[in-house]
Coordinates of C-alpha atoms in Angstrom, one line a residue:
Chain A
M1 CA -18.2 100.1 20.1
S2 CA -18.0 104.0 20.8
S3 CA -16.3 104.3 17.3
M4 CA -19.8 103.4 15.5
P5 CA -22.6 106.1 14.9
R6 CA -25.1 106.5 17.5
K7 CA -27.9 105.5 14.7
Q8 CA -26.6 102.1 13.6
S9 CA -25.3 101.2 17.4
K10 CA -29.0 102.0 18.6
R11 CA -30.4 100.1 15.8
M12 CA -28.4 97.3 16.8
S13 CA -29.7 97.6 20.0
A14 CA -33.2 97.4 18.9
K15 CA -32.5 94.2 17.2
S16 CA -31.4 92.0 20.1
K17 CA -33.8 93.5 22.0
K18 CA -36.0 91.7 19.2
Q19 CA -34.3 88.8 18.3
P20 CA -33.3 86.7 21.3
F21 CA -31.9 84.1 19.5
V22 CA -29.1 85.8 17.7
I23 CA -25.9 84.2 17.1
L24 CA -23.2 84.8 19.7
Q25 CA -21.2 87.4 18.9
T26 CA -17.9 86.6 20.5
S27 CA -14.9 88.6 21.2
S28 CA -11.2 88.6 19.3
K29 CA -9.8 86.8 22.4
S30 CA -12.4 83.9 22.6
L31 CA -11.2 83.2 19.0
W32 CA -7.8 83.4 19.4
I33 CA -9.0 81.1 23.0
V34 CA -11.0 78.5 20.4
L35 CA -8.1 78.1 18.0
F36 CA -5.3 77.2 20.5
I37 CA -6.8 74.6 21.8
A38 CA -7.3 73.4 18.3
L39 CA -4.2 73.9 17.4
L40 CA -3.5 72.3 20.7
G41 CA -5.2 69.3 19.5
I42 CA -3.7 69.0 15.6
A43 CA -0.6 69.1 16.8
S44 CA -1.1 66.4 20.1
L45 CA -2.3 63.9 17.0
A46 CA 0.6 65.1 14.8
A47 CA 3.0 63.8 17.7
I48 CA 1.8 60.9 17.9
G49 CA 1.8 60.0 14.3
L50 CA 5.1 61.5 14.2
A51 CA 6.7 60.0 16.9
P52 CA 5.0 56.3 17.7
L53 CA 5.6 54.4 21.1
R54 CA 8.8 52.8 21.7
P55 CA 8.7 48.6 22.6
N56 CA 9.6 49.2 25.9
E57 CA 6.7 51.8 26.6
F58 CA 4.4 49.2 25.0
A59 CA 5.6 46.4 27.3
T60 CA 5.5 48.6 30.2
Y61 CA 1.7 49.1 29.2
H62 CA 0.7 45.4 29.2
A63 CA 3.2 44.7 32.1
L64 CA 0.5 47.3 34.0
V65 CA -2.7 46.4 32.4
E66 CA -1.9 42.6 33.4
S67 CA -0.8 43.3 37.6
S68 CA -4.4 45.0 37.1
R69 CA -6.1 41.9 36.4
P70 CA -6.8 39.6 38.8
Q71 CA -4.5 36.1 38.4
K72 CA -5.5 32.8 36.5
E73 CA -6.2 30.2 38.6
S74 CA -3.8 27.1 38.2
P75 CA -4.6 24.2 36.0
V76 CA -5.5 21.7 37.7
L77 CA -4.7 17.9 36.6
S78 CA -8.0 16.0 36.0
Y79 CA -9.5 12.6 35.0
A80 CA -12.6 10.1 35.2
E81 CA -11.8 6.3 35.5
Q82 CA -14.4 3.9 35.1
E83 CA -13.8 -0.2 35.1
R84 CA -15.6 -2.7 33.6
H85 CA -16.0 -6.3 32.8
D86 CA -17.3 -8.1 30.0
V87 CA -17.5 -5.2 27.5
R88 CA -19.6 -5.2 24.2
K89 CA -19.5 -2.5 21.5
E90 CA -21.8 -3.2 18.3
I91 CA -21.1 -1.5 15.7
W92 CA -23.4 -1.3 12.9
F93 CA -21.8 0.2 9.7
R94 CA -24.1 1.7 6.8
K95 CA -22.4 0.6 3.5
E96 CA -24.4 0.6 -0.2
V97 CA -27.6 -1.1 0.5
K98 CA -26.7 -3.6 3.3
P99 CA -25.2 -2.6 7.1
L100 CA -21.5 -4.5 7.7
Y101 CA -21.1 -5.7 11.5
I102 CA -18.7 -4.5 14.1
Q103 CA -18.6 -6.6 16.9
I104 CA -15.3 -5.6 19.9
T105 CA -15.6 -7.5 22.7
S106 CA -13.0 -7.5 26.1
R107 CA -12.8 -9.1 29.0
D108 CA -12.0 -6.5 31.0
S109 CA -11.4 -2.4 30.5
A110 CA -11.1 0.9 32.2
L111 CA -12.3 4.4 30.4
F112 CA -11.0 7.0 31.1
A113 CA -11.5 10.5 29.8
F114 CA -9.6 13.7 30.4
P115 CA -9.8 17.1 29.3
D116 CA -7.6 18.2 26.2
G117 CA -7.7 21.9 25.5
N118 CA -11.4 22.5 24.5
K119 CA -12.3 19.0 24.6
V120 CA -12.5 15.9 26.8
E121 CA -10.4 12.7 25.3
V122 CA -12.5 9.1 26.5
I123 CA -10.3 6.4 25.6
E124 CA -10.8 2.8 26.6
E125 CA -8.2 0.2 27.4
M126 CA -8.7 -3.0 26.8
N127 CA -7.8 -6.5 27.8
H128 CA -8.2 -10.0 26.1
V129 CA -9.9 -8.6 23.4
R130 CA -11.9 -10.4 19.9
C131 CA -13.3 -8.1 17.5
L132 CA -15.0 -9.4 14.2
M133 CA -16.1 -7.3 11.5
Q134 CA -17.8 -7.8 8.1
E135 CA -15.7 -6.7 5.3
E136 CA -18.2 -7.3 2.3
L137 CA -21.8 -8.7 2.2
Y138 CA -21.8 -10.3 -1.1
Y139 CA -23.2 -12.7 -3.5
L140 CA -21.9 -15.9 -5.4
L141 CA -23.4 -17.4 -8.6
P142 CA -23.9 -20.3 -10.0
D143 CA -20.8 -19.6 -12.7
G144 CA -18.7 -18.7 -9.9
R145 CA -18.1 -14.5 -10.1
E146 CA -18.9 -12.4 -7.1
A147 CA -21.9 -9.6 -7.5
T148 CA -22.2 -6.8 -4.7
Y149 CA -25.0 -4.0 -4.5
Q150 CA -23.9 -1.1 -5.6
S151 CA -25.3 2.7 -4.6
G152 CA -28.8 2.9 -6.1
G153 CA -29.6 -0.5 -4.7
I154 CA -28.8 -2.5 -8.2
L155 CA -27.2 -5.4 -7.5
T156 CA -23.9 -6.3 -10.2
T157 CA -20.9 -8.4 -10.9
K158 CA -17.2 -6.8 -10.1
Q159 CA -17.3 -6.2 -14.0
G160 CA -20.3 -4.3 -14.0
V161 CA -22.8 -6.8 -15.0
T162 CA -26.7 -5.6 -13.5
V163 CA -28.3 -9.2 -11.8
D164 CA -31.2 -10.0 -10.7
P165 CA -31.5 -10.1 -6.8
R166 CA -34.2 -12.7 -7.6
M167 CA -32.1 -14.9 -10.1
P168 CA -31.9 -18.4 -8.7
G169 CA -29.0 -20.1 -7.5
L170 CA -27.5 -17.0 -6.0
V171 CA -25.7 -17.9 -3.1
P172 CA -25.1 -14.7 -0.1
M173 CA -21.5 -14.5 1.2
Q174 CA -19.5 -12.7 3.7
Q175 CA -16.2 -11.6 4.1
V176 CA -15.3 -11.5 8.0
R177 CA -12.0 -10.2 9.1
Y178 CA -11.6 -11.9 13.1
M179 CA -8.6 -10.3 15.4
E180 CA -8.1 -11.4 19.1
A181 CA -5.2 -8.7 21.0
A182 CA -3.6 -9.0 24.2
T183 CA -4.8 -5.8 24.9
A184 CA -5.7 -2.7 22.7
S185 CA -7.3 0.9 23.1
Y186 CA -10.1 2.5 21.0
N187 CA -10.1 6.6 21.4
Y188 CA -14.1 7.6 21.3
N189 CA -13.2 11.0 19.8
S190 CA -11.2 9.6 16.7
Q191 CA -12.7 6.1 16.6
V192 CA -9.8 4.6 16.4
F193 CA -8.8 1.2 17.6
I194 CA -5.1 0.1 18.2
G195 CA -4.6 -3.7 19.2
H196 CA -1.3 -5.3 20.8
D197 CA 0.1 -8.3 20.3
V198 CA -2.9 -9.3 17.5
K199 CA -3.8 -12.8 15.8
L200 CA -5.9 -12.5 12.6
W201 CA -7.9 -14.9 10.8
R202 CA -10.1 -13.8 7.6
Y203 CA -12.9 -15.5 6.2
K204 CA -15.6 -15.9 3.3
I205 CA -18.6 -18.0 4.9
A206 CA -22.1 -18.6 3.7
G207 CA -24.6 -15.8 5.1
H208 CA -24.6 -12.4 5.8
T209 CA -25.9 -12.9 9.3
P210 CA -23.1 -11.9 11.6
V211 CA -21.1 -15.5 12.5
F212 CA -19.6 -15.6 16.3
D213 CA -18.0 -18.8 15.8
Y214 CA -15.2 -19.7 13.2
S215 CA -13.6 -22.9 14.6
K216 CA -15.1 -24.6 11.7
E217 CA -14.1 -22.5 9.3
K218 CA -11.2 -22.7 7.3
P219 CA -9.6 -19.1 6.5
L220 CA -8.4 -17.6 4.3
M221 CA -5.5 -16.0 5.4
A222 CA -3.9 -16.5 9.0
G223 CA -1.6 -14.3 10.9
N224 CA -0.2 -12.3 13.4
A225 CA 0.9 -9.2 14.2
A226 CA 2.4 -6.4 16.8
T227 CA 0.2 -4.0 16.2
V228 CA -2.9 -3.3 14.2
R229 CA -4.8 -0.1 13.9
F230 CA -8.0 0.7 12.3
S231 CA -10.2 3.2 12.1
L232 CA -14.1 3.5 12.3
Q233 CA -14.5 7.1 11.0
G234 CA -15.8 6.9 7.5
D235 CA -16.5 4.4 5.3
D236 CA -13.2 2.8 4.7
L237 CA -12.7 -0.1 6.9
S238 CA -8.9 -0.4 6.1
F239 CA -6.3 -1.4 8.7
E240 CA -2.3 -0.9 8.9
A241 CA 0.0 -3.6 10.7
T242 CA 3.1 -3.8 11.9
R243 CA 5.6 -6.7 12.5
M244 CA 3.0 -9.2 10.5
Q245 CA 3.6 -12.4 9.7
A246 CA 0.5 -14.0 7.6
Q247 CA -0.1 -17.8 6.1
F248 CA -2.3 -18.1 3.1
D249 CA -4.3 -21.0 1.9
P250 CA -5.2 -21.8 -1.4
K251 CA -9.0 -22.2 -1.7
D252 CA -10.8 -25.8 -1.6
G253 CA -10.0 -28.2 -4.4
F254 CA -6.7 -26.9 -5.0
R255 CA -3.9 -28.5 -3.1
Chain B
M1 CA 20.8 -27.1 -21.2
K2 CA 18.1 -28.3 -19.1
K3 CA 20.1 -27.4 -16.2
W4 CA 19.7 -23.6 -16.5
L5 CA 16.5 -23.7 -16.8
L6 CA 16.1 -24.5 -13.0
L7 CA 14.4 -21.0 -12.8
L8 CA 10.9 -22.5 -13.2
L9 CA 11.1 -23.6 -9.9
V10 CA 11.6 -19.8 -8.2
T11 CA 8.3 -19.1 -9.5
S12 CA 6.7 -21.9 -8.5
A13 CA 8.2 -21.2 -5.3
L14 CA 6.9 -17.8 -5.5
Y15 CA 2.8 -19.1 -6.4
G16 CA 3.1 -20.9 -3.3
E17 CA 1.3 -24.4 -4.8
E18 CA 1.7 -25.1 -1.1
T19 CA 0.8 -23.1 2.3
T20 CA 2.4 -19.3 1.5
R21 CA 4.1 -17.4 4.2
I22 CA 4.3 -13.9 4.5
S23 CA 5.5 -11.6 6.7
S24 CA 6.9 -7.9 6.5
D25 CA 7.5 -4.6 9.2
V26 CA 4.7 -3.1 8.1
A27 CA 1.4 -4.0 6.4
N28 CA -1.5 -1.8 4.8
Y29 CA -4.7 -3.3 3.9
D30 CA -7.6 -1.3 1.9
G31 CA -10.0 -3.9 1.5
H32 CA -8.9 -4.5 -2.2
T33 CA -5.1 -4.9 -1.8
I34 CA -2.2 -5.7 0.7
V35 CA 0.5 -3.5 1.4
L36 CA 3.7 -4.7 1.8
K37 CA 6.9 -3.0 3.5
G38 CA 9.9 -3.9 4.6
N39 CA 11.7 -6.9 5.1
V40 CA 9.3 -9.0 3.1
E41 CA 9.9 -12.4 3.2
L42 CA 7.9 -14.8 1.7
N43 CA 8.2 -18.7 2.7
N44 CA 6.5 -22.0 1.4
A45 CA 8.2 -25.5 0.6
L46 CA 10.0 -24.9 -1.8
G47 CA 12.5 -21.8 -0.9
Q48 CA 12.5 -17.9 0.5
V49 CA 11.6 -14.5 -1.6
L50 CA 13.3 -11.3 -0.3
A51 CA 11.7 -7.7 -1.5
E52 CA 11.6 -4.5 -0.2
R53 CA 7.9 -4.0 -1.3
A54 CA 5.1 -5.9 -2.5
V55 CA 1.5 -5.4 -3.4
L56 CA -1.0 -8.3 -3.1
T57 CA -3.8 -7.3 -5.0
R58 CA -7.2 -9.0 -4.4
D59 CA -9.4 -11.2 -6.9
E60 CA -12.5 -8.7 -6.7
E61 CA -14.5 -11.3 -9.4
G62 CA -13.6 -14.3 -7.3
R63 CA -12.0 -15.9 -10.9
A64 CA -9.2 -17.1 -9.2
K65 CA -8.3 -20.0 -7.1
I66 CA -6.4 -17.7 -5.1
D67 CA -7.6 -14.8 -2.8
F68 CA -4.6 -12.3 -4.0
P69 CA -3.9 -14.2 -7.5
W70 CA -1.6 -10.8 -8.1
V71 CA 1.7 -9.9 -6.4
K72 CA 4.4 -7.5 -7.4
L73 CA 7.5 -8.2 -5.2
T74 CA 10.1 -4.8 -5.8
G75 CA 12.8 -3.8 -4.1
K76 CA 15.8 -5.9 -4.3
V77 CA 14.0 -9.4 -5.0
R78 CA 16.2 -11.9 -3.9
A79 CA 14.9 -16.2 -4.1
T80 CA 16.6 -19.0 -2.8
L81 CA 15.6 -22.3 -2.9
Q82 CA 16.1 -25.2 -1.3
N83 CA 18.5 -26.8 -3.9
G84 CA 20.5 -24.3 -3.5
S85 CA 20.3 -22.2 -6.6
H86 CA 19.5 -18.2 -6.0
L87 CA 17.6 -15.4 -8.4
I88 CA 18.7 -11.7 -8.0
C89 CA 16.0 -9.3 -10.2
E90 CA 14.9 -6.1 -9.2
E91 CA 11.2 -6.7 -10.1
V92 CA 8.7 -9.9 -10.4
F93 CA 5.4 -9.6 -11.3
L94 CA 3.2 -13.2 -10.6
D95 CA 0.1 -13.6 -12.3
Y96 CA -1.6 -16.5 -11.3
L97 CA -5.2 -15.8 -13.4
A98 CA -2.9 -15.4 -16.2
M99 CA -0.9 -18.2 -14.8
T100 CA 2.4 -15.9 -15.8
S101 CA 5.3 -14.7 -14.1
L102 CA 7.5 -12.0 -15.2
F103 CA 11.3 -11.1 -13.9
L104 CA 12.8 -7.7 -14.5
G105 CA 16.5 -6.9 -14.0
A106 CA 17.7 -3.6 -13.1
P107 CA 20.1 -4.2 -15.8
E108 CA 19.7 -7.8 -15.4
L109 CA 18.8 -10.5 -13.6
Y110 CA 20.6 -12.8 -12.4
Y111 CA 20.3 -16.7 -12.1
K112 CA 22.7 -19.1 -10.6
D113 CA 22.6 -23.0 -9.2
P114 CA 25.2 -25.8 -9.0
H115 CA 25.1 -26.0 -12.7
G116 CA 25.5 -22.5 -14.0
E117 CA 24.5 -19.1 -14.3
L118 CA 21.9 -17.0 -16.4
Y119 CA 22.1 -13.2 -16.9
A120 CA 18.7 -11.5 -19.0
T121 CA 17.1 -8.4 -18.9
Q122 CA 14.1 -10.0 -18.1
A123 CA 12.2 -13.3 -18.1
T124 CA 9.4 -14.6 -18.6
V125 CA 7.5 -17.7 -17.1
E126 CA 3.6 -19.4 -18.7
Y127 CA 2.1 -22.0 -16.6
R128 CA -0.3 -24.4 -16.5
E129 CA -2.5 -26.4 -14.4
I130 CA -2.0 -30.3 -14.4
E131 CA -3.9 -32.3 -11.6
G132 CA -4.2 -29.8 -9.4
H133 CA -0.5 -28.2 -9.9
I134 CA 1.2 -25.7 -11.5
R135 CA 3.5 -26.6 -14.1
P136 CA 6.1 -24.5 -16.0
A137 CA 4.5 -24.9 -19.6
K138 CA 7.3 -22.5 -21.5
M139 CA 10.1 -19.7 -20.5
V140 CA 11.3 -17.0 -22.5
L141 CA 14.4 -15.1 -21.6
E142 CA 14.8 -11.3 -23.3
G143 CA 18.1 -9.1 -24.0
N144 CA 21.5 -9.6 -23.6
V145 CA 20.8 -13.5 -22.7
Q146 CA 24.3 -15.0 -21.5
M147 CA 23.8 -18.4 -20.5
I148 CA 26.9 -20.1 -18.5
N149 CA 27.2 -24.1 -17.6
A150 CA 30.5 -24.1 -15.7
E151 CA 30.2 -27.6 -15.2
A152 CA 30.3 -29.1 -19.1
L153 CA 32.0 -25.4 -19.9
Q154 CA 29.5 -24.5 -22.2
Y155 CA 28.5 -20.5 -22.8
A156 CA 25.6 -19.0 -24.8
L157 CA 24.8 -15.5 -25.8
A158 CA 21.4 -14.5 -27.4
D159 CA 18.9 -11.8 -27.8
R160 CA 16.1 -14.3 -26.9
V161 CA 15.9 -17.3 -24.9
E162 CA 12.2 -19.7 -25.7
Y163 CA 12.2 -22.9 -24.0
S164 CA 9.2 -25.5 -24.0
F165 CA 9.0 -27.8 -21.1
S166 CA 7.0 -30.4 -22.6
D167 CA 9.2 -30.9 -25.6
E168 CA 12.3 -30.2 -23.6
V169 CA 13.5 -27.9 -26.6
M170 CA 15.3 -24.9 -26.2
V171 CA 15.3 -22.2 -28.5
L172 CA 18.5 -19.7 -28.8
T173 CA 17.7 -16.4 -31.0
A174 CA 19.6 -13.2 -32.3
N175 CA 18.2 -9.5 -33.4
P176 CA 18.0 -9.3 -37.3
G177 CA 22.0 -8.7 -38.8
K178 CA 23.7 -10.4 -35.5
S179 CA 24.3 -14.1 -34.2
V180 CA 23.5 -16.1 -31.4
L181 CA 27.2 -17.6 -30.5
F182 CA 27.6 -20.8 -28.6
Y183 CA 31.1 -22.6 -27.5
D184 CA 31.6 -25.8 -25.8
R185 CA 35.3 -25.3 -24.6
Q186 CA 35.6 -29.0 -23.6
K187 CA 34.2 -30.2 -26.8
E188 CA 36.0 -27.3 -28.5
I189 CA 32.4 -26.9 -30.7
Q190 CA 31.7 -23.4 -31.8
L191 CA 28.6 -22.6 -33.5
S192 CA 27.2 -18.9 -34.9
A193 CA 24.4 -19.0 -36.1
A194 CA 20.8 -16.7 -36.0
R195 CA 18.8 -19.2 -34.4
V196 CA 19.9 -22.3 -32.3
Q197 CA 17.9 -25.1 -31.1
G198 CA 19.1 -27.6 -28.6
R199 CA 17.1 -30.3 -27.2
R200 CA 17.5 -33.9 -25.8
N201 CA 16.3 -36.6 -27.5
E202 CA 15.0 -40.2 -27.0
N203 CA 18.6 -41.5 -25.7
G204 CA 18.7 -38.6 -23.3
K205 CA 21.4 -37.4 -25.5
E206 CA 21.4 -33.0 -26.3
S207 CA 22.2 -32.3 -29.4
I208 CA 22.2 -28.7 -30.8
Q209 CA 21.3 -27.5 -34.1
G210 CA 22.5 -24.1 -36.2
S211 CA 20.0 -22.5 -38.6
G212 CA 20.4 -19.5 -40.8
D213 CA 23.6 -18.3 -41.7
V214 CA 25.6 -20.6 -39.6
R215 CA 29.3 -21.2 -38.7
F216 CA 31.3 -23.9 -37.2
L217 CA 34.5 -21.0 -36.0
F218 CA 33.4 -17.8 -34.8
K219 CA 34.9 -14.5 -36.8
Q220 CA 37.7 -12.7 -33.9
D221 CA 34.6 -10.1 -33.0
E222 CA 32.8 -13.1 -31.8
L223 CA 35.4 -14.3 -30.0
T224 CA 36.8 -11.4 -28.3
K225 CA 33.3 -10.7 -27.5
L226 CA 32.9 -13.9 -25.8
K227 CA 35.8 -13.2 -23.7
E228 CA 34.9 -10.1 -22.6
R229 CA 31.7 -11.1 -21.9
F230 CA 32.4 -13.9 -19.8
H231 CA 35.8 -12.5 -18.7
W232 CA 38.3 -15.2 -20.3
E233 CA 42.0 -15.1 -20.3

């Protein structure tokens, strides 16, 4: 400043008086300080990139974090149980036009509800179980062919021939599966039924209304199995049996 | 010759005129088919059939008198009848609607009863319903057919054998260029022909006729073939 001409320094003083919002004029010393801080920051970032933390340092870090957290509560085993007597379950199974009927009865049962992960599992253990299941509802034509309702409400034979529902001589028929089990379990979540020490029969009888007395009906098949398993989920009524013995009898009129 | 054809009784057993009982380790039913796996056993009044697997298909159209008229047995099929006869093959197809049964060997099926033995690549039996009973009408054996009547020391090699139960006529035929070889060692009858027919006449006696290029003395290669097939010295 002392080296500047007087006129110039006077001019600058005048300027600063006229314009108070003047950009800060830093001294060279301040500039060096700013540059040093910037370089220090850049160097720090480089160090992090060039020298990552070692695994044991991560472990130490996480241990410190965990130790600072409150302790989790230890899990408690809990379940609910309910005893039932003379239980009857009725399920209408939607298939094509006419729904199918399923009935499961038991003399005694115990219902268990217990947590399993994020959900509650509900299982019913049953004794002296009877299960009636309509497998198919169809019509018997006068010529012996069978016809069922397809999607769209059209009645067709198994060969695909359309049948007029008002056709005289149509006989409503049902194919039924009937089971008796010493014990059984039903999982409400998976809708899976498993019977143990099972006796089973298959019938073809007249009518579409569920029938509960088969004492006068002749079964097409009679058998027993160590276990029988089927699911009520979806529209699949298939079942699996283990150690099954079955007896097939010819239909009436054939020896 | 008729003694060889007790095979028909096996198929009657499989069809089950009487009540048929089936058991297995596992059974799956999907509303259309029953699949049996593991120690499959089929029993009725005539005998027992064992297999590794069986598939019973339901008659959806209600045409048959049996609810599951199509049965396929696979895996070391063995049938044992009350009369002591045995059948071993790889697959059996029973079609109650068409009234046929097909037996397949891998590589050959084998049948044995107290009177003789029989080998073939496959056998087909056709049935008829007579007065409410299933009765065999015709049987056809095909593929390297070998017939042994150990009791009467009768041996036969053919490519095809057809038997009519109503007529009690058996016809053995060979493929073009080959010959049926029939040998009765007891009576020293040698017969080489394109076609050999055996029939039981009204007196109950069997008669055998050859047609085509007939020879009553085997060629050396034919005799060798018989010795090799039936393990003669």
